[in-house]
CSV table of C-alpha atoms and ligand atoms in Angstrom, one decimal:
chain,number,residue,atom,x,y,z
A,116,MET,CA,-18.5,7.7,-23.2
A,117,GLU,CA,-21.4,5.3,-23.5
A,118,LYS,CA,-24.7,6.7,-22.6
A,119,ASN,CA,-25.8,3.8,-20.5
A,120,MET,CA,-22.7,3.1,-18.5
A,121,PRO,CA,-23.0,-0.1,-16.6
A,122,TYR,CA,-22.7,0.2,-12.8
A,123,LYS,CA,-20.0,-2.4,-12.5
A,124,ILE,CA,-17.4,-2.9,-15.2
A,125,TYR,CA,-16.1,-6.5,-14.9
A,126,LEU,CA,-13.4,-7.8,-17.2
A,127,SER,CA,-13.5,-11.4,-18.4
A,128,GLU,CA,-10.9,-13.8,-17.1
A,129,ASN,CA,-8.9,-13.7,-20.3
A,130,GLU,CA,-8.7,-9.9,-20.1
A,131,MET,CA,-6.7,-10.1,-16.9
A,132,PRO,CA,-3.1,-9.1,-17.2
A,133,LYS,CA,-0.5,-11.8,-18.0
A,134,GLU,CA,2.4,-9.6,-17.2
A,135,TRP,CA,3.1,-7.1,-14.5
A,136,TYR,CA,4.2,-3.6,-15.6
A,137,ASN,CA,7.4,-2.3,-14.1
A,138,VAL,CA,7.2,1.5,-14.3
A,139,ARG,CA,10.9,1.9,-13.4
A,140,ALA,CA,11.8,0.8,-16.9
A,141,ASP,CA,10.2,3.9,-18.3
A,142,MET,CA,11.6,6.3,-15.7
A,143,LYS,CA,14.4,8.5,-16.8
A,144,ASN,CA,15.3,9.3,-13.3
A,145,LYS,CA,15.4,5.9,-11.7
A,146,PRO,CA,14.7,5.5,-7.9
A,147,ALA,CA,18.0,5.7,-6.1
A,148,PRO,CA,19.5,2.4,-5.2
A,149,LEU,CA,18.8,0.8,-1.8
A,150,LEU,CA,21.9,1.0,0.4
A,151,ASN,CA,23.4,-1.8,2.6
A,152,PRO,CA,23.0,-0.6,6.2
A,153,ALA,CA,26.4,-1.8,7.2
A,154,THR,CA,28.5,-0.5,4.3
A,155,LYS,CA,26.2,2.3,3.0
A,156,LYS,CA,27.0,1.0,-0.5
A,157,PRO,CA,24.3,0.1,-3.1
A,158,VAL,CA,22.8,-3.3,-2.2
A,159,THR,CA,23.8,-6.3,-4.3
A,160,PHE,CA,21.7,-9.4,-5.2
A,161,GLU,CA,23.8,-11.3,-2.6
A,162,ASP,CA,22.9,-8.7,0.1
A,163,LEU,CA,19.2,-9.0,-0.6
A,164,ARG,CA,18.9,-12.7,-0.9
A,165,SER,CA,19.6,-13.4,2.8
A,166,VAL,CA,16.4,-11.5,3.6
A,167,PHE,CA,14.3,-11.8,0.5
A,168,CYS,CA,13.5,-14.8,-1.9
A,169,ASP,CA,15.9,-14.9,-4.8
A,170,GLU,CA,13.3,-14.0,-7.5
A,171,ILE,CA,12.0,-11.2,-5.3
A,172,ALA,CA,15.6,-9.8,-4.9
A,173,ARG,CA,15.9,-10.0,-8.8
A,174,GLN,CA,12.6,-8.1,-9.2
A,175,GLU,CA,13.6,-5.5,-6.6
A,176,LEU,CA,16.8,-4.8,-8.5
A,177,ASN,CA,15.3,-4.9,-12.0
A,178,ASP,CA,14.7,-1.4,-13.3
A,179,THR,CA,15.0,-2.2,-17.0
A,180,ASP,CA,12.4,-4.8,-18.0
A,181,ALA,CA,9.0,-3.1,-18.5
A,182,PHE,CA,7.0,-6.3,-18.5
A,183,ILE,CA,7.5,-9.3,-16.2
A,184,PRO,CA,5.4,-12.4,-16.9
A,185,ILE,CA,3.0,-13.4,-14.1
A,186,PRO,CA,3.6,-17.1,-13.5
A,187,GLU,CA,0.5,-19.3,-14.3
A,188,GLU,CA,0.1,-20.5,-10.7
A,189,ILE,CA,-0.2,-16.9,-9.5
A,190,ARG,CA,-2.7,-16.1,-12.3
A,191,ASN,CA,-4.7,-19.1,-11.2
A,192,PHE,CA,-4.9,-17.8,-7.6
A,193,TYR,CA,-5.7,-14.3,-8.9
A,194,LYS,CA,-8.7,-15.9,-10.7
A,195,MET,CA,-10.2,-16.7,-7.3
A,196,TYR,CA,-10.9,-13.0,-6.6
A,197,ARG,CA,-9.9,-11.1,-9.7
A,198,PRO,CA,-10.6,-9.3,-11.9
A,199,SER,CA,-11.8,-6.8,-9.4
A,200,PRO,CA,-14.7,-4.6,-10.5
A,201,LEU,CA,-14.4,-1.0,-11.6
A,202,ILE,CA,-17.5,0.6,-10.3
A,203,HIS,CA,-19.2,3.7,-11.6
A,204,ALA,CA,-20.2,5.5,-8.4
A,205,GLU,CA,-23.5,6.9,-9.8
A,206,PHE,CA,-25.1,7.1,-6.4
A,207,LEU,CA,-22.3,9.2,-5.0
A,208,GLU,CA,-22.4,11.4,-8.1
A,209,LYS,CA,-26.1,12.0,-7.4
A,210,GLU,CA,-25.6,12.6,-3.7
A,211,LEU,CA,-23.0,15.2,-4.6
A,212,GLY,CA,-24.9,16.7,-7.5
A,213,THR,CA,-21.7,16.8,-9.5
A,214,PRO,CA,-21.2,16.7,-13.3
A,215,ALA,CA,-18.0,14.7,-12.7
A,216,LYS,CA,-18.0,11.0,-13.3
A,217,ILE,CA,-16.5,9.0,-10.5
A,218,PHE,CA,-15.2,5.4,-10.8
A,219,TYR,CA,-13.7,3.2,-8.1
A,220,LYS,CA,-11.6,0.1,-8.5
A,221,PHE,CA,-12.6,-2.0,-5.5
A,222,GLU,CA,-9.9,-4.3,-4.1
A,223,GLY,CA,-11.8,-5.3,-0.9
A,224,GLY,CA,-13.7,-8.2,-2.3
A,225,ASN,CA,-11.4,-11.0,-1.2
A,226,THR,CA,-11.4,-12.5,2.3
A,227,SER,CA,-8.3,-10.6,3.4
A,228,GLY,CA,-10.2,-7.5,2.6
A,229,SER,CA,-7.6,-5.5,0.7
A,230,HIS,CA,-5.3,-5.2,-2.4
A,231,LYS,CA,-2.4,-6.7,-0.4
A,232,LEU,CA,-3.3,-10.3,-1.5
A,233,ASN,CA,-2.0,-9.3,-5.0
A,234,SER,CA,1.6,-9.2,-3.8
A,235,ALA,CA,1.2,-11.8,-0.9
A,236,ILE,CA,0.4,-14.6,-3.3
A,237,ALA,CA,3.2,-13.7,-5.6
A,238,GLN,CA,5.8,-13.5,-2.8
A,239,ALA,CA,4.6,-16.8,-1.3
A,240,TYR,CA,4.8,-18.5,-4.7
A,241,TYR,CA,8.4,-17.5,-5.1
A,242,ALA,CA,9.2,-18.6,-1.5
A,243,LYS,CA,7.7,-22.0,-2.3
A,244,GLN,CA,9.5,-22.3,-5.6
A,245,GLN,CA,12.8,-21.8,-3.9
A,246,GLY,CA,12.1,-24.6,-1.4
A,247,LEU,CA,11.8,-22.4,1.6
A,248,THR,CA,9.7,-23.7,4.5
A,249,GLY,CA,8.5,-20.5,6.2
A,250,VAL,CA,7.9,-16.8,5.8
A,251,VAL,CA,8.0,-14.0,8.4
A,252,THR,CA,6.5,-10.6,8.3
A,253,GLU,CA,5.1,-7.6,10.3
A,254,THR,CA,1.6,-6.3,10.1
A,255,GLY,CA,0.3,-2.9,11.4
A,256,ALA,CA,-3.5,-2.6,10.8
A,257,GLY,CA,-3.5,-6.4,10.0
A,258,GLN,CA,-4.3,-6.5,6.3
A,259,TRP,CA,-0.9,-7.6,5.2
A,260,GLY,CA,-0.7,-10.3,7.8
A,261,THR,CA,-4.1,-11.6,6.8
A,262,ALA,CA,-3.2,-11.6,3.1
A,263,LEU,CA,0.1,-13.3,3.7
A,264,SER,CA,-1.5,-16.0,5.9
A,265,MET,CA,-4.0,-16.8,3.1
A,266,ALA,CA,-1.2,-17.0,0.6
A,267,SER,CA,1.0,-19.1,2.9
A,268,ALA,CA,-1.9,-21.5,3.6
A,269,TYR,CA,-2.4,-22.0,-0.1
A,270,PHE,CA,1.3,-22.9,-0.7
A,271,LYS,CA,1.6,-24.7,2.7
A,272,LEU,CA,4.3,-22.4,4.1
A,273,ALA,CA,4.7,-21.7,7.8
A,274,CYS,CA,3.8,-18.1,8.5
A,275,HIS,CA,4.9,-16.0,11.5
A,276,VAL,CA,3.4,-12.5,11.8
A,277,TYR,CA,4.7,-9.8,14.2
A,278,MET,CA,1.6,-7.7,14.8
A,279,VAL,CA,1.9,-4.2,16.2
A,280,LYS,CA,0.7,-4.5,19.8
A,281,VAL,CA,-2.0,-1.8,19.7
A,282,SER,CA,-3.7,-3.4,16.7
A,283,TYR,CA,-3.2,-6.9,18.2
A,284,GLU,CA,-5.3,-5.7,21.1
A,285,GLN,CA,-7.8,-3.6,19.1
A,286,LYS,CA,-8.4,-6.0,16.2
A,287,PRO,CA,-8.8,-9.5,17.8
A,288,PHE,CA,-10.8,-10.7,14.7
A,289,ARG,CA,-8.0,-9.8,12.3
A,290,ARG,CA,-5.7,-11.9,14.5
A,291,GLU,CA,-8.2,-14.7,14.5
A,292,VAL,CA,-8.5,-14.7,10.7
A,293,MET,CA,-4.7,-15.1,10.5
A,294,ARG,CA,-4.7,-18.0,12.9
A,295,THR,CA,-7.6,-19.6,11.1
A,296,TYR,CA,-5.4,-19.6,8.0
A,297,GLY,CA,-2.6,-21.2,10.1
A,298,ALA,CA,-0.4,-18.3,10.9
A,299,ASN,CA,1.4,-17.8,14.2
A,300,VAL,CA,0.8,-14.2,15.5
A,301,THR,CA,3.0,-12.4,18.0
A,302,PRO,CA,2.3,-9.0,19.4
A,303,SER,CA,5.3,-6.6,18.8
A,304,PRO,CA,7.5,-5.5,20.5
A,305,SER,CA,8.1,-9.0,21.8
A,306,THR,CA,10.8,-10.6,23.9
A,307,LEU,CA,11.6,-13.1,21.1
A,308,THR,CA,14.1,-10.8,19.4
A,309,GLU,CA,16.9,-8.5,20.4
A,310,ALA,CA,15.2,-5.6,18.6
A,311,GLY,CA,12.0,-6.2,20.5
A,312,ARG,CA,13.8,-6.5,23.8
A,313,LYS,CA,15.7,-3.3,23.3
A,314,ILE,CA,12.6,-1.3,22.5
A,315,LEU,CA,10.8,-2.8,25.5
A,316,GLU,CA,13.6,-1.8,27.7
A,317,ALA,CA,13.8,1.8,26.4
A,318,PHE,CA,10.0,2.3,26.2
A,319,PRO,CA,8.3,0.0,28.7
A,320,GLY,CA,4.5,-0.2,28.0
A,321,THR,CA,5.0,0.9,24.3
A,322,SER,CA,2.1,0.1,22.0
A,323,GLY,CA,4.5,-0.8,19.2
A,324,SER,CA,5.2,0.6,15.8
A,325,LEU,CA,5.6,-0.8,12.2
A,326,GLY,CA,9.3,0.1,12.2
A,327,CYS,CA,9.9,-2.0,15.3
A,328,ALA,CA,7.8,-5.0,14.0
A,329,ILE,CA,9.8,-5.0,10.7
A,330,SER,CA,13.1,-5.2,12.7
A,331,GLU,CA,11.7,-8.1,14.7
A,332,ALA,CA,10.7,-10.0,11.5
A,333,VAL,CA,13.9,-9.4,9.7
A,334,GLU,CA,16.0,-10.4,12.7
A,335,GLU,CA,14.1,-13.7,12.9
A,336,VAL,CA,14.8,-14.3,9.2
A,337,MET,CA,18.5,-13.6,9.5
A,338,ALA,CA,18.8,-16.3,12.1
A,339,ASN,CA,17.0,-19.0,10.0
A,340,PRO,CA,18.2,-19.9,6.5
A,341,CYS,CA,14.9,-21.7,5.6
A,342,ASN,CA,12.8,-18.5,6.2
A,343,ARG,CA,12.5,-15.3,4.3
A,344,TYR,CA,11.0,-11.8,5.1
A,345,LEU,CA,8.1,-10.8,3.0
A,346,PRO,CA,7.3,-7.0,2.9
A,347,GLY,CA,3.8,-5.8,2.2
A,348,SER,CA,4.5,-2.3,0.8
A,349,VAL,CA,7.2,0.3,0.1
A,350,LEU,CA,9.6,-1.8,-1.9
A,351,SER,CA,9.6,-1.7,-5.7
A,352,HIS,CA,8.7,-5.4,-6.3
A,353,VAL,CA,5.5,-4.9,-4.3
A,354,LEU,CA,4.5,-2.0,-6.5
A,355,LEU,CA,5.3,-4.3,-9.5
A,356,HIS,CA,2.8,-6.9,-8.3
A,357,GLN,CA,0.2,-4.3,-7.5
A,358,SER,CA,0.3,-3.1,-11.1
A,359,VAL,CA,-2.5,-5.6,-11.8
A,360,ILE,CA,-4.8,-3.0,-10.3
A,361,GLY,CA,-3.7,-0.3,-12.7
A,362,LEU,CA,-3.6,-2.6,-15.7
A,363,GLU,CA,-7.1,-3.9,-15.1
A,364,THR,CA,-8.4,-0.3,-14.5
A,365,LYS,CA,-6.8,0.8,-17.8
A,366,THR,CA,-8.4,-2.1,-19.8
A,367,ALA,CA,-11.8,-1.5,-18.2
A,368,LEU,CA,-11.7,2.3,-18.9
A,369,GLU,CA,-10.6,1.6,-22.5
A,370,LYS,CA,-13.4,-1.0,-23.0
A,371,TYR,CA,-16.0,1.6,-22.0
A,372,GLY,CA,-14.4,4.6,-23.8
A,373,VAL,CA,-13.6,6.6,-20.7
A,374,LYS,CA,-10.4,8.7,-20.5
A,375,ALA,CA,-9.4,9.3,-16.8
A,376,ASP,CA,-8.6,12.9,-15.9
A,377,ILE,CA,-7.8,12.5,-12.3
A,378,ILE,CA,-6.6,9.4,-10.5
A,379,ILE,CA,-6.6,9.4,-6.7
A,380,GLY,CA,-5.2,6.9,-4.2
A,381,CYS,CA,-4.3,6.7,-0.6
A,382,ALA,CA,-0.7,6.4,0.2
A,383,GLY,CA,0.8,4.6,3.2
A,384,GLY,CA,3.9,2.9,1.8
A,385,GLY,CA,2.7,3.6,-1.7
A,386,SER,CA,2.0,0.1,-3.0
A,387,ASN,CA,-1.7,0.4,-4.1
A,388,LEU,CA,-1.3,3.9,-5.4
A,389,GLY,CA,1.9,2.9,-7.2
A,390,GLY,CA,0.1,-0.1,-8.7
A,391,LEU,CA,-2.9,1.9,-9.7
A,392,ILE,CA,-1.1,4.7,-11.4
A,393,SER,CA,1.8,2.7,-12.9
A,394,PRO,CA,0.4,2.1,-16.4
A,395,PHE,CA,-0.9,5.7,-16.5
A,396,VAL,CA,2.3,7.3,-15.4
A,397,GLY,CA,4.0,5.1,-17.9
A,398,GLU,CA,2.0,6.9,-20.6
A,399,MET,CA,3.1,10.2,-19.1
A,400,LEU,CA,6.7,9.2,-19.0
A,401,ARG,CA,6.6,8.1,-22.6
A,402,GLY,CA,4.9,11.4,-23.6
A,403,GLU,CA,1.7,9.7,-24.7
A,404,ASN,CA,-0.9,11.2,-22.3
A,405,GLN,CA,-1.5,13.5,-19.4
A,406,TYR,CA,-3.3,12.8,-16.1
A,407,ARG,CA,-3.6,14.4,-12.7
A,408,LEU,CA,-2.4,11.8,-10.2
A,409,ILE,CA,-3.0,12.5,-6.5
A,410,ALA,CA,-1.5,10.8,-3.5
A,411,VAL,CA,-3.6,11.3,-0.3
A,412,GLU,CA,-2.0,10.8,3.1
A,413,PRO,CA,-3.1,11.5,6.7
A,414,SER,CA,-2.1,14.9,8.1
A,415,SER,CA,-0.9,13.0,11.2
A,416,CYS,CA,1.7,11.1,9.1
A,417,PRO,CA,2.5,13.4,6.2
A,418,SER,CA,5.6,11.9,4.6
A,419,LEU,CA,5.1,13.3,1.0
A,420,THR,CA,3.7,16.7,1.9
A,421,ARG,CA,5.9,17.5,4.9
A,422,GLY,CA,8.8,14.9,4.8
A,423,LYS,CA,12.3,15.2,3.5
A,424,PHE,CA,13.5,13.5,0.3
A,425,ALA,CA,16.5,11.7,1.8
A,426,TYR,CA,18.1,8.3,2.5
A,427,ASP,CA,16.6,6.8,5.6
A,428,TYR,CA,16.2,3.5,7.4
A,429,CYS,CA,13.1,1.5,6.6
A,430,ASP,CA,12.9,0.1,10.1
A,431,THR,CA,13.5,1.3,13.7
A,432,GLY,CA,16.2,-1.3,14.3
A,433,LYS,CA,18.2,-0.1,11.3
A,434,ILE,CA,18.8,-3.6,10.0
A,435,CYS,CA,17.0,-3.3,6.6
A,436,PRO,CA,18.5,-1.5,3.6
A,437,LEU,CA,18.3,2.3,3.5
A,438,GLN,CA,16.0,3.8,0.9
A,439,LYS,CA,16.0,7.3,-0.7
A,440,MET,CA,12.4,8.4,-0.1
A,441,TYR,CA,10.2,11.1,1.3
A,442,THR,CA,10.4,10.4,5.0
A,443,LEU,CA,9.5,11.7,8.5
A,444,GLY,CA,12.5,9.9,10.0
A,445,ALA,CA,12.6,6.2,11.0
A,446,GLU,CA,11.9,7.1,14.6
A,447,PHE,CA,8.8,9.0,13.8
A,448,ILE,CA,5.7,7.4,15.4
A,449,PRO,CA,2.3,8.9,14.6
A,450,SER,CA,0.2,10.1,17.5
A,451,SER,CA,-1.7,7.3,19.2
A,452,SER,CA,-4.9,9.2,18.5
A,453,HIS,CA,-4.4,8.5,14.8
A,454,ALA,CA,-6.6,5.6,13.9
A,455,GLY,CA,-7.0,5.6,10.2
A,456,GLY,CA,-4.0,3.5,9.1
A,457,LEU,CA,-1.3,4.7,6.7
A,458,ARG,CA,1.1,5.1,9.6
A,459,TYR,CA,4.5,4.3,7.9
A,460,HIS,CA,7.2,7.0,8.3
A,461,GLY,CA,8.4,6.8,4.7
A,462,MET,CA,7.2,6.3,1.1
A,463,SER,CA,8.0,4.0,-1.8
A,464,GLY,CA,11.2,5.1,-3.5
A,465,THR,CA,9.6,4.8,-6.9
A,466,LEU,CA,6.6,7.0,-5.9
A,467,SER,CA,9.0,9.4,-4.1
A,468,GLN,CA,11.0,9.9,-7.3
A,469,LEU,CA,7.9,10.4,-9.4
A,470,TYR,CA,6.6,12.9,-6.9
A,471,HIS,CA,9.9,14.7,-6.8
A,472,ASP,CA,10.0,14.9,-10.6
A,473,GLY,CA,6.5,16.4,-10.7
A,474,TYR,CA,4.5,13.5,-12.2
A,475,MET,CA,2.3,13.2,-9.1
A,476,GLU,CA,0.7,15.6,-6.6
A,477,ALA,CA,0.2,14.9,-2.9
A,478,THR,CA,-2.2,16.2,-0.4
A,479,SER,CA,-3.1,15.4,3.2
A,480,VAL,CA,-6.4,15.2,5.1
A,481,THR,CA,-7.4,15.0,8.7
A,482,GLN,CA,-8.9,11.8,10.0
A,483,THR,CA,-12.2,13.4,11.0
A,484,GLU,CA,-12.8,14.6,7.5
A,485,VAL,CA,-11.8,11.2,6.2
A,486,PHE,CA,-14.4,9.4,8.4
A,487,GLU,CA,-17.0,12.0,7.3
A,488,ALA,CA,-16.3,11.1,3.7
A,489,ALA,CA,-16.3,7.3,4.6
A,490,VAL,CA,-19.7,7.5,6.2
A,491,ARG,CA,-21.2,9.6,3.4
A,492,PHE,CA,-19.8,7.1,0.8
A,493,ALA,CA,-21.1,4.1,2.7
A,494,ARG,CA,-24.6,5.5,3.1
A,495,CYS,CA,-25.0,6.2,-0.6
A,496,GLU,CA,-22.8,3.6,-2.4
A,497,GLY,CA,-23.4,0.8,0.1
A,498,THR,CA,-19.8,-0.3,0.3
A,499,LEU,CA,-18.2,0.2,3.8
A,500,PRO,CA,-14.7,1.5,2.9
A,501,ALA,CA,-11.5,0.9,4.9
A,502,PRO,CA,-10.3,4.0,6.7
A,503,GLU,CA,-7.2,4.0,4.5
A,504,SER,CA,-9.3,3.9,1.3
A,505,SER,CA,-11.4,6.7,2.6
A,506,HIS,CA,-8.5,9.1,2.4
A,507,ALA,CA,-8.9,8.8,-1.4
A,508,ILE,CA,-12.7,9.0,-1.2
A,509,CYS,CA,-12.3,12.2,0.8
A,510,VAL,CA,-10.2,13.9,-1.9
A,511,ALA,CA,-12.3,12.6,-4.7
A,512,ILE,CA,-15.4,14.2,-3.1
A,513,LYS,CA,-13.5,17.5,-2.9
A,514,GLU,CA,-12.5,17.3,-6.6
A,515,ALA,CA,-16.1,16.3,-7.6
A,516,LEU,CA,-17.5,19.3,-5.7
A,517,ARG,CA,-15.0,21.5,-7.4
A,518,CYS,CA,-16.3,20.2,-10.7
A,519,LYS,CA,-19.8,21.2,-9.5
A,520,GLU,CA,-18.6,24.8,-9.1
A,521,THR,CA,-16.8,25.0,-12.4
A,522,GLY,CA,-19.3,22.8,-14.3
A,523,GLU,CA,-16.5,20.5,-15.6
A,524,ALA,CA,-17.4,16.9,-16.2
A,525,LYS,CA,-14.1,15.4,-15.2
A,526,ASN,CA,-13.6,11.6,-15.0
A,527,ILE,CA,-12.2,10.8,-11.6
A,528,VAL,CA,-10.9,7.3,-10.7
A,529,ILE,CA,-10.3,6.2,-7.1
A,530,GLY,CA,-8.4,3.3,-5.8
A,531,LEU,CA,-10.7,1.8,-3.2
A,532,THR,CA,-8.3,-0.5,-1.5
A,533,GLY,CA,-10.3,-2.4,1.1
A,534,THR,CA,-13.4,-3.0,3.3
A,535,GLY,CA,-13.8,-1.5,6.7
A,536,TYR,CA,-15.3,-4.6,8.3
A,537,PHE,CA,-12.4,-5.0,10.7
A,538,ASP,CA,-12.2,-1.3,11.5
A,539,MET,CA,-15.4,-1.0,13.5
A,540,PHE,CA,-13.5,0.0,16.7
A,541,THR,CA,-12.4,3.1,14.8
A,542,TYR,CA,-15.8,3.7,13.3
A,543,GLN,CA,-17.2,3.4,16.8
A,544,LYS,CA,-14.8,6.2,17.9
A,545,TYR,CA,-16.0,8.4,15.1
A,546,ASN,CA,-19.7,7.5,15.6
A,547,GLU,CA,-19.4,8.4,19.3
A,548,GLY,CA,-17.7,11.7,18.5
A,549,LYS,CA,-14.6,10.6,20.3
A,550,MET,CA,-12.2,11.0,17.3
A,551,GLY,CA,-9.8,13.9,17.3
A,552,ASP,CA,-7.2,15.2,14.9
A,553,TYR,CA,-3.5,15.4,15.6
A,554,ILE,CA,-1.2,17.3,13.3
A,555,PRO,CA,2.5,17.1,14.2
A,556,SER,CA,4.2,20.5,14.8
A,557,ASP,CA,7.2,21.7,12.7
A,558,GLU,CA,9.3,21.4,15.7
A,559,GLU,CA,8.4,17.7,16.2
A,560,LEU,CA,9.3,17.0,12.6
A,561,GLN,CA,12.5,18.9,12.8
A,562,ASN,CA,13.6,16.9,15.8
A,563,SER,CA,12.9,13.7,13.8
A,564,PHE,CA,14.7,15.0,10.7
A,565,ALA,CA,17.7,15.8,12.9
A,566,ARG,CA,18.2,12.1,13.4
A,567,LEU,CA,18.2,11.2,9.7
A,568,PRO,CA,21.4,9.3,8.7
A,569,GLU,CA,24.1,11.2,7.0
A,570,ILE,CA,24.8,9.7,3.6
A,571,ASP,CA,27.3,11.3,1.2
B,791,LIG,C1,-2.1,-1.4,3.6
B,791,LIG,C2,-3.2,-0.7,3.1
B,791,LIG,C3,-3.1,0.5,2.5
B,791,LIG,C4,-1.8,1.3,2.4
B,791,LIG,O1,-0.8,0.7,1.9
B,791,LIG,P1,-0.1,1.1,0.5
B,791,LIG,O2,1.1,0.3,0.4
B,791,LIG,O3,0.2,2.5,0.6
B,791,LIG,O4,-1.1,0.8,-0.5
B,791,LIG,C5,-4.3,1.1,2.0
B,791,LIG,N1,-5.5,0.6,2.1
B,791,LIG,C6,-5.6,-0.7,2.6
B,791,LIG,C7,-7.0,-1.2,2.7
B,791,LIG,C8,-4.5,-1.3,3.1
B,791,LIG,O5,-4.7,-2.5,3.7
């Protein structure tokens, strides 16, 4: 490694990837096919295209092409905020007194504040190409909705976002950013859809869930042939688009002669982590290299570490395709005391398969230790991290402190997915000592597993 490692490693514009990398092409055990919820048979292109844009449906089903060209218009948009920097966290290293080298790939530098824009702009582009007039989606913490409203504004598409009610109320500024970019935002559950009305009837006063908001968005799309549903995570084509994170990271590390030992990312639906590790796991799958890859999830929503690897519904209303994944059950809703994001009940099928086959590790952390790490990081490195990203920071700090004990100078790479500017409500809770930890009991999880669909 170079002696005088620069603090920020920026690539030039022409070092940005021109193709996405599709890790499924190199997987011997492919992710299991999505199933049509009505027939329980593998979905076809025809099944998918009523919900997704045609090109997105093709990408979702493509597990053979390793490289997929990034259209020039998408690369032009990427130029507005990419390449994102790979930062050598020398102040954090000093704070920890570790011999380890820590690097973080910072995806929070665009207005939407997270990596989600990488896929939003791609999906909006394909919707425009196809001559559609509008896109519909759900948003939980608000980052996906924000990213999609920016992308929709750029391509002049109408954008309707179902925002989980609790976050609609807690994050009014997120909502306002979306409206500023022209999106129409509805708190979910709403009375606009059958799925929303059903949930409201069964659970009056509910604060909503991602699974329910997805059902509402998909239901709206099914009723309007000029609209399509755009998902922000979990599905394979989203991981494909997010591979720009990993490809840039790999180029930057090579440029500076650093070989990563440990790569750590937070995992909600798996898109940032999948994108970050894709090129590295590709090397492992082809037998070229070895890395330790670690997925970090909240202990209040532990799909990889305590879930079942089974076919499950992706949404509460059971209208989306089923996916084989690590899941807590489609009806699992994390405790309302959980504030740090990453609340989805399942995990990307691609990441689930890689984890199942032993290419990746997973660990869970409590939200109080996550915020402790976030604050420590913010105070020495300056950047205020999103709570989601802080899950990865938390485990990176643990690994760096382990290196301090053993004297090993490992190279640790973190995916730092976003800024925490819109999460001050949650930081306030932590700062005032009002944040608790909730870990679901085995019994609670068993009850949820008992309702998993039976697929033979
Ligand atoms: C959405 C989001 C995540 C989690 O989603 P993944 O699909 O697992 O990447 C993590 N960090 C931030 C900042 C997010 O907005």
